[in-house]
Amino acid sequence: MKALQIAGGRRLSGDISVSGAKNAALPALSASLLTTGRVVLHRIPNVVDIRTMSRLIENIGATVATDSGTCCIEAGNDLEPIAPYELVKTMRASSLVLGPLAARCGRARVSLPGGCAIGSRPIDMHLEGLRSLGATIRQDLGYIEAIAPKGGLTGGRISFRRPTVTGTEDMLMAAVLAKGESVLVNAAREPEVVDLANLLRKMGACIEGDGTSTIRVEGVDSLGGAEHSIIPDRIETGTYLIAGAMLGGELRIRDVLPDHLRPVIAKMKQAGSEIEIRDATTLVVRNNRPLVSVDVTTREHPGFPTDMQAQFMALMTQAGGVSNIVETVFENRFMHAPELRRMGANIDIDGNLAVVRGKTQLTGTDVMASDLRASACLVLAGLAAQGRTVVHRIYHLQRGYERLTEKLTGVGASIKIIDV
Ligand code: EPZ
């Protein structure tokens, strides 16, 4: 097994370039199933989840050629609209092929994604949405079958009981080929949803309102190929911002879109972090003054992102005072807290509230990663801790952070992959 060994306490200075967003690249790869045209995607991060999605769409019948961050996909006419268990069990975002396959092929058979460490993660809103577009949904042997009417999906009103990121993306991709108009109500507003809409428009889709909670789609008969560059990863950016806030000499984070991180930057500044928007694509962060504890509640975009909650908790262990962190999106997203406590953090959990009392000196030790963002949190804690930290089960981290050890080593961290 692989683990990450970190020698803590080193100042971080220099330049880190952020990769394309995993959570924008995944729906973009899936959207390529909607056309026989050639889709060329740039800035695709080389991470496990992307390789899984590439395998999944190849399994369906598309050809995928990847070369240094650019993916060329062609989904011809003989597609087998199935997402098998052995792939879906490793990446629940496989449900993103449901909408495109139902729209393109008139049917889809997708293994029900299991839950994961952070919650039960149902896809009922995806299925309800497909029903609103005329599909029949059946479940058997752990698979979901979605069957469109003979003439294909028909436009309809999809009202989400709460915003769902991949649910919104999945339904967008179903609606673009449905006959007539569709309206998505209470839609997710994340930048990754807008990036998908931009790609779909380049392919010939008629979409407006993306980025707001009401999205209108006028179905078209077919879509063509397109070329598109994926947006930067705002969560990777936020993770390195926090590294700099904890240990920065001067950390310059490049190739980012600062506007996607407004809620994170605001909270970090409230905590005393020194963050400068150097130019349209560069953030600079320093750690020149003591941090103060601030409260944060995770919300759907444009609120504070749940995917930054674990990393922010690591930061709050280094702040003076009491920080109340409330997680409102997932039901079990504090598994990093017991691991931080083993490093010396003072954290009490009460349901979806974590109370962090800082500042505490963290001490390096062996810790266990439980999910993608918890792993990032433990890396940040290891960078700040005294002594050696070994983060186990780093396969979680490799799902979503491209070249993390290389990027951190490049700015002065002592971090390497070891065999354990
Ligand atoms: C996306 O997951 C992201 N994944 C997650 O990032 C992110 O944490 C999450 O959005 C919230 O921002 C991808 O984009 C691939 P949701 P998603 O549907 O779409 C419930 C990471 O770290 N729900 O917005 O699965 C759900 O259980 C990952 O990169 C239903 O009940 O999240 C959750 O409580 C982790 N029924 C809430 O809604 C449904 O049909 C929001 O989930 C769908 C969701």
Tab-separated table of C-alpha atoms and ligand atoms in Angstrom:
chain	number	residue	atom	x	y	z
A	1	MET	CA	0.000	0.000	0.000
A	2	LYS	CA	1.068	3.566	-0.638
A	3	ALA	CA	1.116	6.325	1.981
A	4	LEU	CA	2.264	9.924	2.126
A	5	GLN	CA	5.126	10.799	4.481
A	6	ILE	CA	5.307	14.467	5.484
A	7	ALA	CA	7.931	16.273	7.565
A	8	GLY	CA	6.032	19.241	8.971
A	9	GLY	CA	6.838	22.827	9.862
A	10	ARG	CA	8.439	23.998	6.624
A	11	ARG	CA	7.588	27.386	5.114
A	12	LEU	CA	6.036	27.239	1.645
A	13	SER	CA	7.095	29.771	-0.989
A	14	GLY	CA	6.930	29.898	-4.741
A	15	ASP	CA	4.495	29.079	-7.544
A	16	ILE	CA	1.845	26.365	-7.796
A	17	SER	CA	-0.154	25.902	-10.996
A	18	VAL	CA	-3.693	24.584	-10.525
A	19	SER	CA	-5.084	21.839	-12.760
A	20	GLY	CA	-8.412	21.626	-14.535
A	21	ALA	CA	-11.394	20.857	-12.295
A	22	LYS	CA	-12.122	17.128	-11.854
A	23	ASN	CA	-15.759	17.981	-11.126
A	24	ALA	CA	-16.076	19.901	-14.387
A	25	ALA	CA	-14.134	17.361	-16.450
A	26	LEU	CA	-16.340	14.441	-15.373
A	27	PRO	CA	-19.622	15.872	-16.798
A	28	ALA	CA	-17.733	17.166	-19.854
A	29	LEU	CA	-16.499	13.650	-20.667
A	30	SER	CA	-20.030	12.355	-20.212
A	31	ALA	CA	-21.475	15.102	-22.439
A	32	SER	CA	-19.333	13.806	-25.310
A	33	LEU	CA	-21.720	10.822	-25.464
A	34	LEU	CA	-24.423	13.179	-26.778
A	35	THR	CA	-22.902	13.524	-30.256
A	36	THR	CA	-21.180	11.527	-32.982
A	37	GLY	CA	-18.995	14.608	-33.471
A	38	ARG	CA	-15.474	14.940	-32.141
A	39	VAL	CA	-15.248	16.558	-28.691
A	40	VAL	CA	-11.837	17.941	-27.720
A	41	LEU	CA	-11.372	18.797	-24.042
A	42	HIS	CA	-8.316	20.638	-22.724
A	43	ARG	CA	-7.037	20.878	-19.156
A	44	ILE	CA	-8.298	17.433	-18.181
A	45	PRO	CA	-6.550	16.494	-14.910
A	46	ASN	CA	-4.731	13.165	-14.846
A	47	VAL	CA	-6.425	11.732	-11.726
A	48	VAL	CA	-8.039	8.374	-10.935
A	49	ASP	CA	-11.658	9.524	-11.289
A	50	ILE	CA	-10.979	10.879	-14.780
A	51	ARG	CA	-9.314	7.639	-15.837
A	52	THR	CA	-12.336	5.761	-14.488
A	53	MET	CA	-14.773	7.952	-16.423
A	54	SER	CA	-12.675	7.553	-19.585
A	55	ARG	CA	-12.812	3.771	-19.151
A	56	LEU	CA	-16.556	3.982	-18.590
A	57	ILE	CA	-17.296	5.896	-21.802
A	58	GLU	CA	-14.943	3.605	-23.737
A	59	ASN	CA	-16.878	0.682	-22.276
A	60	ILE	CA	-20.009	2.272	-23.711
A	61	GLY	CA	-18.389	2.490	-27.138
A	62	ALA	CA	-16.714	5.884	-27.420
A	63	THR	CA	-13.090	6.251	-28.476
A	64	VAL	CA	-11.022	8.303	-26.029
A	65	ALA	CA	-7.530	9.550	-26.881
A	66	THR	CA	-5.720	11.374	-24.089
A	67	ASP	CA	-2.455	13.224	-24.497
A	68	SER	CA	-0.933	15.599	-21.908
A	69	GLY	CA	-4.170	16.962	-20.549
A	70	THR	CA	-6.166	16.944	-23.777
A	71	CYS	CA	-8.911	14.348	-24.358
A	72	CYS	CA	-10.411	13.694	-27.805
A	73	ILE	CA	-13.652	11.724	-27.636
A	74	GLU	CA	-15.775	10.325	-30.464
A	75	ALA	CA	-18.969	8.448	-29.607
A	76	GLY	CA	-20.078	6.731	-32.847
A	77	ASN	CA	-23.385	5.044	-33.496
A	78	ASP	CA	-22.986	1.619	-31.951
A	79	LEU	CA	-23.082	2.558	-28.255
A	80	GLU	CA	-23.868	0.023	-25.534
A	81	PRO	CA	-25.631	2.251	-22.931
A	82	ILE	CA	-24.494	0.361	-19.841
A	83	ALA	CA	-22.471	1.527	-16.819
A	84	PRO	CA	-21.325	-1.691	-15.120
A	85	TYR	CA	-21.076	-2.232	-11.367
A	86	GLU	CA	-17.305	-2.789	-11.400
A	87	LEU	CA	-16.781	0.763	-12.672
A	88	VAL	CA	-19.642	2.530	-10.884
A	89	LYS	CA	-18.630	1.086	-7.481
A	90	THR	CA	-15.290	2.926	-7.766
A	91	MET	CA	-16.809	6.234	-8.833
A	92	ARG	CA	-20.378	7.201	-8.031
A	93	ALA	CA	-20.198	10.121	-10.481
A	94	SER	CA	-20.788	7.415	-13.109
A	95	SER	CA	-24.462	8.343	-12.678
A	96	LEU	CA	-23.551	11.289	-14.933
A	97	VAL	CA	-23.940	8.987	-17.967
A	98	LEU	CA	-27.614	8.327	-17.171
A	99	GLY	CA	-28.932	11.525	-18.759
A	100	PRO	CA	-26.781	11.525	-21.904
A	101	LEU	CA	-27.456	7.832	-22.642
A	102	ALA	CA	-31.218	8.157	-22.104
A	103	ALA	CA	-31.168	11.178	-24.435
A	104	ARG	CA	-28.853	9.755	-27.101
A	105	CYS	CA	-29.736	6.039	-27.092
A	106	GLY	CA	-33.264	6.140	-25.653
A	107	ARG	CA	-32.207	3.862	-22.806
A	108	ALA	CA	-29.565	3.508	-20.098
A	109	ARG	CA	-28.658	0.747	-17.658
A	110	VAL	CA	-26.520	2.093	-14.821
A	111	SER	CA	-25.483	0.284	-11.673
A	112	LEU	CA	-26.935	2.054	-8.649
A	113	PRO	CA	-23.992	3.867	-7.051
A	114	GLY	CA	-23.498	2.806	-3.465
A	115	GLY	CA	-23.113	5.326	-0.726
A	116	CYS	CA	-19.683	6.462	0.269
A	117	ALA	CA	-17.894	7.538	3.412
A	118	ILE	CA	-19.515	10.983	3.498
A	119	GLY	CA	-23.096	9.873	3.100
A	120	SER	CA	-25.750	7.658	1.509
A	121	ARG	CA	-25.577	9.721	-1.694
A	122	PRO	CA	-28.892	8.631	-3.308
A	123	ILE	CA	-29.682	9.553	-6.924
A	124	ASP	CA	-33.466	9.785	-6.521
A	125	MET	CA	-33.504	13.346	-7.902
A	126	HIS	CA	-31.729	12.185	-11.070
A	127	LEU	CA	-34.421	9.514	-11.547
A	128	GLU	CA	-37.298	11.889	-10.742
A	129	GLY	CA	-35.836	14.304	-13.293
A	130	LEU	CA	-35.747	11.658	-16.015
A	131	ARG	CA	-39.360	10.739	-15.228
A	132	SER	CA	-40.273	14.413	-15.732
A	133	LEU	CA	-38.802	14.093	-19.232
A	134	GLY	CA	-41.015	11.085	-19.986
A	135	ALA	CA	-38.615	8.260	-19.137
A	136	THR	CA	-39.728	5.053	-17.463
A	137	ILE	CA	-37.465	4.028	-14.587
A	138	ARG	CA	-37.040	0.436	-13.434
A	139	GLN	CA	-34.682	-1.061	-10.873
A	140	ASP	CA	-33.464	-4.635	-10.901
A	141	LEU	CA	-30.439	-6.512	-9.637
A	142	GLY	CA	-28.922	-3.297	-8.316
A	143	TYR	CA	-29.196	-1.580	-11.692
A	144	ILE	CA	-31.308	1.365	-12.787
A	145	GLU	CA	-32.949	1.097	-16.223
A	146	ALA	CA	-34.093	4.364	-17.771
A	147	ILE	CA	-36.181	3.975	-20.950
A	148	ALA	CA	-37.234	6.981	-23.041
A	149	PRO	CA	-40.573	7.019	-24.925
A	150	LYS	CA	-40.471	5.787	-28.567
A	151	GLY	CA	-40.042	9.285	-29.935
A	152	GLY	CA	-37.382	10.147	-27.373
A	153	LEU	CA	-37.411	12.254	-24.202
A	154	THR	CA	-39.881	15.134	-24.050
A	155	GLY	CA	-39.235	18.505	-22.428
A	156	GLY	CA	-40.676	19.017	-18.954
A	157	ARG	CA	-40.386	20.819	-15.625
A	158	ILE	CA	-37.771	19.341	-13.286
A	159	SER	CA	-38.089	20.678	-9.748
A	160	PHE	CA	-35.274	19.592	-7.409
A	161	ARG	CA	-36.262	19.353	-3.730
A	162	ARG	CA	-32.766	20.614	-2.938
A	163	PRO	CA	-29.936	21.678	-5.261
A	164	THR	CA	-27.918	18.741	-6.605
A	165	VAL	CA	-24.749	19.355	-8.617
A	166	THR	CA	-24.548	16.153	-10.652
A	167	GLY	CA	-28.343	15.930	-10.669
A	168	THR	CA	-28.496	19.326	-12.389
A	169	GLU	CA	-25.695	18.316	-14.778
A	170	ASP	CA	-27.311	14.970	-15.571
A	171	MET	CA	-30.683	16.580	-16.308
A	172	LEU	CA	-29.093	19.326	-18.413
A	173	MET	CA	-27.547	16.628	-20.584
A	174	ALA	CA	-30.868	14.790	-20.844
A	175	ALA	CA	-32.880	17.935	-21.674
A	176	VAL	CA	-30.667	19.253	-24.494
A	177	LEU	CA	-31.968	16.526	-26.866
A	178	ALA	CA	-35.501	16.290	-25.428
A	179	LYS	CA	-38.338	17.507	-27.629
A	180	GLY	CA	-39.529	20.946	-26.540
A	181	GLU	CA	-38.633	23.138	-23.605
A	182	SER	CA	-37.412	21.968	-20.195
A	183	VAL	CA	-37.126	24.044	-17.041
A	184	LEU	CA	-34.843	23.030	-14.153
A	185	VAL	CA	-36.084	24.619	-10.913
A	186	ASN	CA	-33.924	24.905	-7.762
A	187	ALA	CA	-30.957	23.940	-9.926
A	188	ALA	CA	-27.388	23.902	-8.603
A	189	ARG	CA	-25.431	27.092	-9.341
A	190	GLU	CA	-21.866	25.744	-9.071
A	191	PRO	CA	-19.243	26.973	-11.593
A	192	GLU	CA	-18.938	23.374	-12.821
A	193	VAL	CA	-22.605	23.478	-13.909
A	194	VAL	CA	-21.942	26.690	-15.862
A	195	ASP	CA	-18.840	25.144	-17.452
A	196	LEU	CA	-20.910	22.181	-18.639
A	197	ALA	CA	-23.561	24.539	-20.068
A	198	ASN	CA	-20.814	26.421	-21.926
A	199	LEU	CA	-19.592	23.184	-23.476
A	200	LEU	CA	-23.134	22.094	-24.401
A	201	ARG	CA	-23.789	25.477	-26.051
A	202	LYS	CA	-20.597	25.032	-28.121
A	203	MET	CA	-22.070	21.675	-29.184
A	204	GLY	CA	-25.255	23.444	-30.342
A	205	ALA	CA	-27.498	23.245	-27.270
A	206	CYS	CA	-29.943	26.046	-26.371
A	207	ILE	CA	-29.508	26.757	-22.652
A	208	GLU	CA	-30.046	29.871	-20.560
A	209	GLY	CA	-30.056	30.637	-16.847
A	210	ASP	CA	-27.158	28.353	-15.902
A	211	GLY	CA	-25.516	29.751	-12.773
A	212	THR	CA	-28.939	30.706	-11.428
A	213	SER	CA	-31.458	28.395	-9.761
A	214	THR	CA	-33.711	28.295	-12.851
A	215	ILE	CA	-32.287	26.909	-16.091
A	216	ARG	CA	-34.254	26.807	-19.350
A	217	VAL	CA	-33.374	24.383	-22.147
A	218	GLU	CA	-34.873	24.295	-25.666
A	219	GLY	CA	-34.277	20.784	-27.011
A	220	VAL	CA	-32.539	20.374	-30.385
A	221	ASP	CA	-32.530	17.405	-32.785
A	222	SER	CA	-28.806	16.761	-32.551
A	223	LEU	CA	-25.546	18.149	-31.237
A	224	GLY	CA	-22.155	18.492	-32.907
A	225	GLY	CA	-18.554	18.228	-31.809
A	226	ALA	CA	-16.769	21.055	-29.993
A	227	GLU	CA	-13.498	22.118	-28.404
A	228	HIS	CA	-13.461	23.316	-24.807
A	229	SER	CA	-11.030	24.095	-21.991
A	230	ILE	CA	-12.104	22.947	-18.532
A	231	ILE	CA	-12.243	25.581	-15.760
A	232	PRO	CA	-9.557	25.518	-13.055
A	233	ASP	CA	-10.186	23.401	-9.981
A	234	ARG	CA	-11.509	25.810	-7.341
A	235	ILE	CA	-11.215	23.191	-4.576
A	236	GLU	CA	-7.600	22.402	-5.427
A	237	THR	CA	-7.006	26.188	-5.447
A	238	GLY	CA	-8.658	26.541	-2.024
A	239	THR	CA	-6.606	23.655	-0.659
A	240	TYR	CA	-3.337	25.346	-1.629
A	241	LEU	CA	-4.626	28.697	-0.358
A	242	ILE	CA	-5.046	27.110	3.049
A	243	ALA	CA	-1.587	25.545	2.848
A	244	GLY	CA	-0.200	29.026	2.270
A	245	ALA	CA	-2.321	30.528	5.034
A	246	MET	CA	-0.892	27.957	7.459
A	247	LEU	CA	2.709	27.926	6.243
A	248	GLY	CA	3.168	30.546	3.583
A	249	GLY	CA	6.193	32.632	3.090
A	250	GLU	CA	4.686	33.854	-0.186
A	251	LEU	CA	2.720	31.236	-2.130
A	252	ARG	CA	1.591	32.225	-5.636
A	253	ILE	CA	-1.244	30.065	-6.966
A	254	ARG	CA	-1.524	30.359	-10.730
A	255	ASP	CA	-3.987	29.528	-13.508
A	256	VAL	CA	-6.990	30.025	-11.211
A	257	LEU	CA	-10.311	31.921	-11.445
A	258	PRO	CA	-10.474	33.938	-8.178
A	259	ASP	CA	-14.151	34.676	-8.689
A	260	HIS	CA	-14.963	30.972	-8.137
A	261	LEU	CA	-13.540	31.174	-4.630
A	262	ARG	CA	-15.272	34.271	-3.259
A	263	PRO	CA	-16.845	32.559	-0.209
A	264	VAL	CA	-13.573	30.790	0.671
A	265	ILE	CA	-11.408	33.903	0.268
A	266	ALA	CA	-13.888	35.952	2.324
A	267	LYS	CA	-13.825	33.463	5.208
A	268	MET	CA	-10.034	33.126	5.119
A	269	LYS	CA	-9.584	36.895	5.168
A	270	GLN	CA	-12.010	37.089	8.109
A	271	ALA	CA	-9.658	34.652	9.849
A	272	GLY	CA	-6.727	36.976	9.199
A	273	SER	CA	-5.212	35.279	6.162
A	274	GLU	CA	-3.401	37.644	3.836
A	275	ILE	CA	-4.745	36.903	0.335
A	276	GLU	CA	-4.088	39.090	-2.694
A	277	ILE	CA	-5.674	38.794	-6.139
A	278	ARG	CA	-2.448	39.510	-8.071
A	279	ASP	CA	-4.137	39.357	-11.513
A	280	ALA	CA	-7.035	37.667	-13.336
A	281	THR	CA	-5.566	34.185	-12.809
A	282	THR	CA	-3.175	34.488	-9.842
A	283	LEU	CA	-3.769	34.452	-6.098
A	284	VAL	CA	-1.018	35.211	-3.565
A	285	VAL	CA	-1.268	34.046	0.051
A	286	ARG	CA	1.041	34.739	2.983
A	287	ASN	CA	1.079	33.732	6.619
A	288	ASN	CA	2.392	36.841	8.336
A	289	ARG	CA	0.056	37.290	11.266
A	290	PRO	CA	-1.774	35.152	13.837
A	291	LEU	CA	-5.015	33.585	12.634
A	292	VAL	CA	-8.297	34.094	14.485
A	293	SER	CA	-11.106	31.556	14.661
A	294	VAL	CA	-14.201	32.164	12.538
A	295	ASP	CA	-17.488	30.271	12.194
A	296	VAL	CA	-18.432	28.673	8.873
A	297	THR	CA	-21.525	26.892	7.559
A	298	THR	CA	-21.289	24.930	4.314
A	299	ARG	CA	-23.923	25.690	1.711
A	300	GLU	CA	-24.600	25.070	-1.938
A	301	HIS	CA	-22.876	27.581	-4.240
A	302	PRO	CA	-22.564	30.547	-3.881
A	303	GLY	CA	-22.187	29.581	-0.210
A	304	PHE	CA	-19.062	28.153	1.426
A	305	PRO	CA	-18.378	24.850	-0.411
A	306	THR	CA	-18.689	21.585	1.512
A	307	ASP	CA	-15.611	20.378	-0.406
A	308	MET	CA	-13.549	22.971	1.497
A	309	GLN	CA	-14.939	22.165	4.965
A	310	ALA	CA	-12.296	19.600	5.937
A	311	GLN	CA	-9.417	21.769	4.743
A	312	PHE	CA	-10.851	24.776	6.593
A	313	MET	CA	-11.057	22.711	9.784
A	314	ALA	CA	-7.303	22.093	9.544
A	315	LEU	CA	-6.790	25.845	9.248
A	316	MET	CA	-8.972	26.519	12.294
A	317	THR	CA	-6.783	24.261	14.459
A	318	GLN	CA	-4.066	26.917	13.899
A	319	ALA	CA	-6.353	29.854	14.762
A	320	GLY	CA	-6.774	31.401	18.204
A	321	GLY	CA	-10.274	31.038	19.609
A	322	VAL	CA	-13.349	28.893	18.964
A	323	SER	CA	-14.607	28.039	15.463
A	324	ASN	CA	-18.064	26.534	14.907
A	325	ILE	CA	-18.131	24.570	11.650
A	326	VAL	CA	-21.569	23.437	10.464
A	327	GLU	CA	-21.888	20.907	7.620
A	328	THR	CA	-25.292	21.174	5.937
A	329	VAL	CA	-24.741	19.310	2.641
A	330	PHE	CA	-23.638	15.790	3.638
A	331	GLU	CA	-24.644	13.803	6.691
A	332	ASN	CA	-21.264	12.341	7.626
A	333	ARG	CA	-18.471	14.623	6.576
A	334	PHE	CA	-16.422	14.994	9.785
A	335	MET	CA	-14.345	11.809	9.580
A	336	HIS	CA	-11.165	13.863	9.418
A	337	ALA	CA	-11.913	15.242	12.921
A	338	PRO	CA	-10.892	12.126	14.940
A	339	GLU	CA	-7.663	11.949	12.903
A	340	LEU	CA	-6.925	15.626	13.624
A	341	ARG	CA	-7.585	14.938	17.314
A	342	ARG	CA	-4.932	12.205	17.205
A	343	MET	CA	-2.510	14.927	16.057
A	344	GLY	CA	-3.416	17.080	19.044
A	345	ALA	CA	-6.315	19.172	17.732
A	346	ASN	CA	-9.095	20.145	20.143
A	347	ILE	CA	-12.335	19.353	18.280
A	348	ASP	CA	-15.765	18.370	19.627
A	349	ILE	CA	-18.409	16.961	17.278
A	350	ASP	CA	-22.130	17.302	17.949
A	351	GLY	CA	-24.174	16.085	14.982
A	352	ASN	CA	-23.405	18.374	12.044
A	353	LEU	CA	-21.525	20.853	14.256
A	354	ALA	CA	-17.765	20.684	14.854
A	355	VAL	CA	-16.339	23.016	17.509
A	356	VAL	CA	-12.636	23.652	16.954
A	357	ARG	CA	-10.665	25.263	19.776
A	358	GLY	CA	-7.294	26.642	18.694
A	359	LYS	CA	-4.523	27.337	18.431
A	360	THR	CA	-3.090	23.851	19.120
A	361	GLN	CA	0.363	22.577	18.232
A	362	LEU	CA	-0.193	19.567	15.991
A	363	THR	CA	2.158	16.615	16.316
A	364	GLY	CA	2.910	14.302	13.427
A	365	THR	CA	1.726	10.682	13.632
A	366	ASP	CA	0.094	7.969	11.507
A	367	VAL	CA	-3.384	9.019	10.281
A	368	MET	CA	-6.011	7.419	8.047
A	369	ALA	CA	-7.677	9.137	5.100
A	370	SER	CA	-11.388	8.360	4.670
A	371	ASP	CA	-12.393	10.364	1.575
A	372	LEU	CA	-10.976	12.776	-0.946
A	373	ARG	CA	-11.215	16.029	0.981
A	374	ALA	CA	-10.482	14.463	4.375
A	375	SER	CA	-7.199	13.300	2.832
A	376	ALA	CA	-6.390	16.865	1.795
A	377	CYS	CA	-7.170	18.038	5.327
A	378	LEU	CA	-4.712	15.516	6.795
A	379	VAL	CA	-1.999	16.551	4.346
A	380	LEU	CA	-2.462	20.179	5.421
A	381	ALA	CA	-2.317	19.161	9.086
A	382	GLY	CA	0.838	17.138	8.424
A	383	LEU	CA	2.474	20.130	6.736
A	384	ALA	CA	1.758	22.233	9.846
A	385	ALA	CA	2.566	19.562	12.454
A	386	GLN	CA	5.810	19.084	14.320
A	387	GLY	CA	7.560	15.921	13.256
A	388	ARG	CA	6.612	13.207	10.798
A	389	THR	CA	3.070	12.436	9.623
A	390	VAL	CA	2.155	9.399	7.536
A	391	VAL	CA	-1.209	9.643	5.767
A	392	HIS	CA	-2.540	6.148	4.952
A	393	ARG	CA	-5.073	5.143	2.224
A	394	ILE	CA	-3.945	7.922	-0.112
A	395	TYR	CA	-5.855	6.331	-2.980
A	396	HIS	CA	-8.616	8.688	-1.832
A	397	LEU	CA	-6.350	11.643	-2.550
A	398	GLN	CA	-5.235	10.337	-5.927
A	399	ARG	CA	-8.854	10.464	-7.112
A	400	GLY	CA	-8.854	14.226	-7.278
A	401	TYR	CA	-5.475	15.917	-6.789
A	402	GLU	CA	-3.116	15.933	-9.771
A	403	ARG	CA	0.601	15.775	-8.916
A	404	LEU	CA	0.039	16.950	-5.328
A	405	THR	CA	3.409	15.790	-3.937
A	406	GLU	CA	5.255	17.329	-6.912
A	407	LYS	CA	3.402	20.660	-6.569
A	408	LEU	CA	3.980	20.878	-2.804
A	409	THR	CA	7.624	19.756	-3.035
A	410	GLY	CA	8.117	22.499	-5.606
A	411	VAL	CA	7.277	25.161	-3.002
A	412	GLY	CA	9.386	23.714	-0.181
A	413	ALA	CA	7.314	20.985	1.467
A	414	SER	CA	8.910	17.724	2.542
A	415	ILE	CA	6.361	15.196	1.282
A	416	LYS	CA	6.786	11.894	-0.530
A	417	ILE	CA	4.954	8.705	-1.356
A	418	ILE	CA	6.219	5.657	0.566
A	419	ASP	CA	5.332	1.980	0.661
A	420	VAL	CA	3.798	0.795	3.936
B	1	EPZ	C1	-21.010	16.881	-6.283
B	1	EPZ	O1	-21.502	15.665	-5.763
B	1	EPZ	C2	-19.500	16.778	-6.220
B	1	EPZ	N1	-19.048	15.660	-7.051
B	1	EPZ	C3	-19.053	16.574	-4.778
B	1	EPZ	O2	-17.638	16.578	-4.776
B	1	EPZ	C4	-19.551	17.746	-3.941
B	1	EPZ	O3	-19.201	17.528	-2.593
B	1	EPZ	C5	-21.072	17.862	-4.078
B	1	EPZ	O4	-21.434	17.986	-5.473
B	1	EPZ	C6	-21.631	19.071	-3.338
B	1	EPZ	O5	-21.041	20.228	-3.834
B	1	EPZ	C7	-18.982	15.833	-8.389
B	1	EPZ	O6	-19.290	16.889	-8.928
B	1	EPZ	C8	-18.482	14.657	-9.182
B	1	EPZ	P1	-25.132	16.695	-4.677
B	1	EPZ	P2	-23.075	15.301	-5.927
B	1	EPZ	O7	-26.006	15.904	-5.559
B	1	EPZ	O8	-23.591	15.892	-7.159
B	1	EPZ	C9	-28.319	14.754	-1.781
B	1	EPZ	C10	-15.530	15.862	-4.222
B	1	EPZ	O9	-15.000	15.990	-3.137
B	1	EPZ	N2	-28.876	14.114	-2.978
B	1	EPZ	O10	-24.978	18.158	-4.942
B	1	EPZ	O11	-23.194	13.831	-5.735
B	1	EPZ	C11	-26.908	14.289	-1.466
B	1	EPZ	O12	-26.928	13.098	-0.701
B	1	EPZ	C12	-16.955	15.391	-4.327
B	1	EPZ	O13	-14.997	16.184	-5.326
B	1	EPZ	C13	-30.052	13.385	-2.862
B	1	EPZ	O14	-30.605	13.213	-1.772
B	1	EPZ	O15	-23.687	16.032	-4.674
B	1	EPZ	C14	-26.359	15.468	-0.688
B	1	EPZ	O16	-26.774	15.374	0.655
B	1	EPZ	C15	-17.429	14.837	-3.015
B	1	EPZ	N3	-30.582	12.830	-3.984
B	1	EPZ	C16	-27.025	16.679	-1.352
B	1	EPZ	O17	-28.167	16.160	-2.049
B	1	EPZ	C17	-30.009	12.976	-5.222
B	1	EPZ	O18	-30.558	12.466	-6.216
B	1	EPZ	C18	-26.142	17.406	-2.365
B	1	EPZ	O19	-25.561	16.415	-3.174
B	1	EPZ	C19	-28.813	13.714	-5.319
B	1	EPZ	C20	-28.267	14.283	-4.191
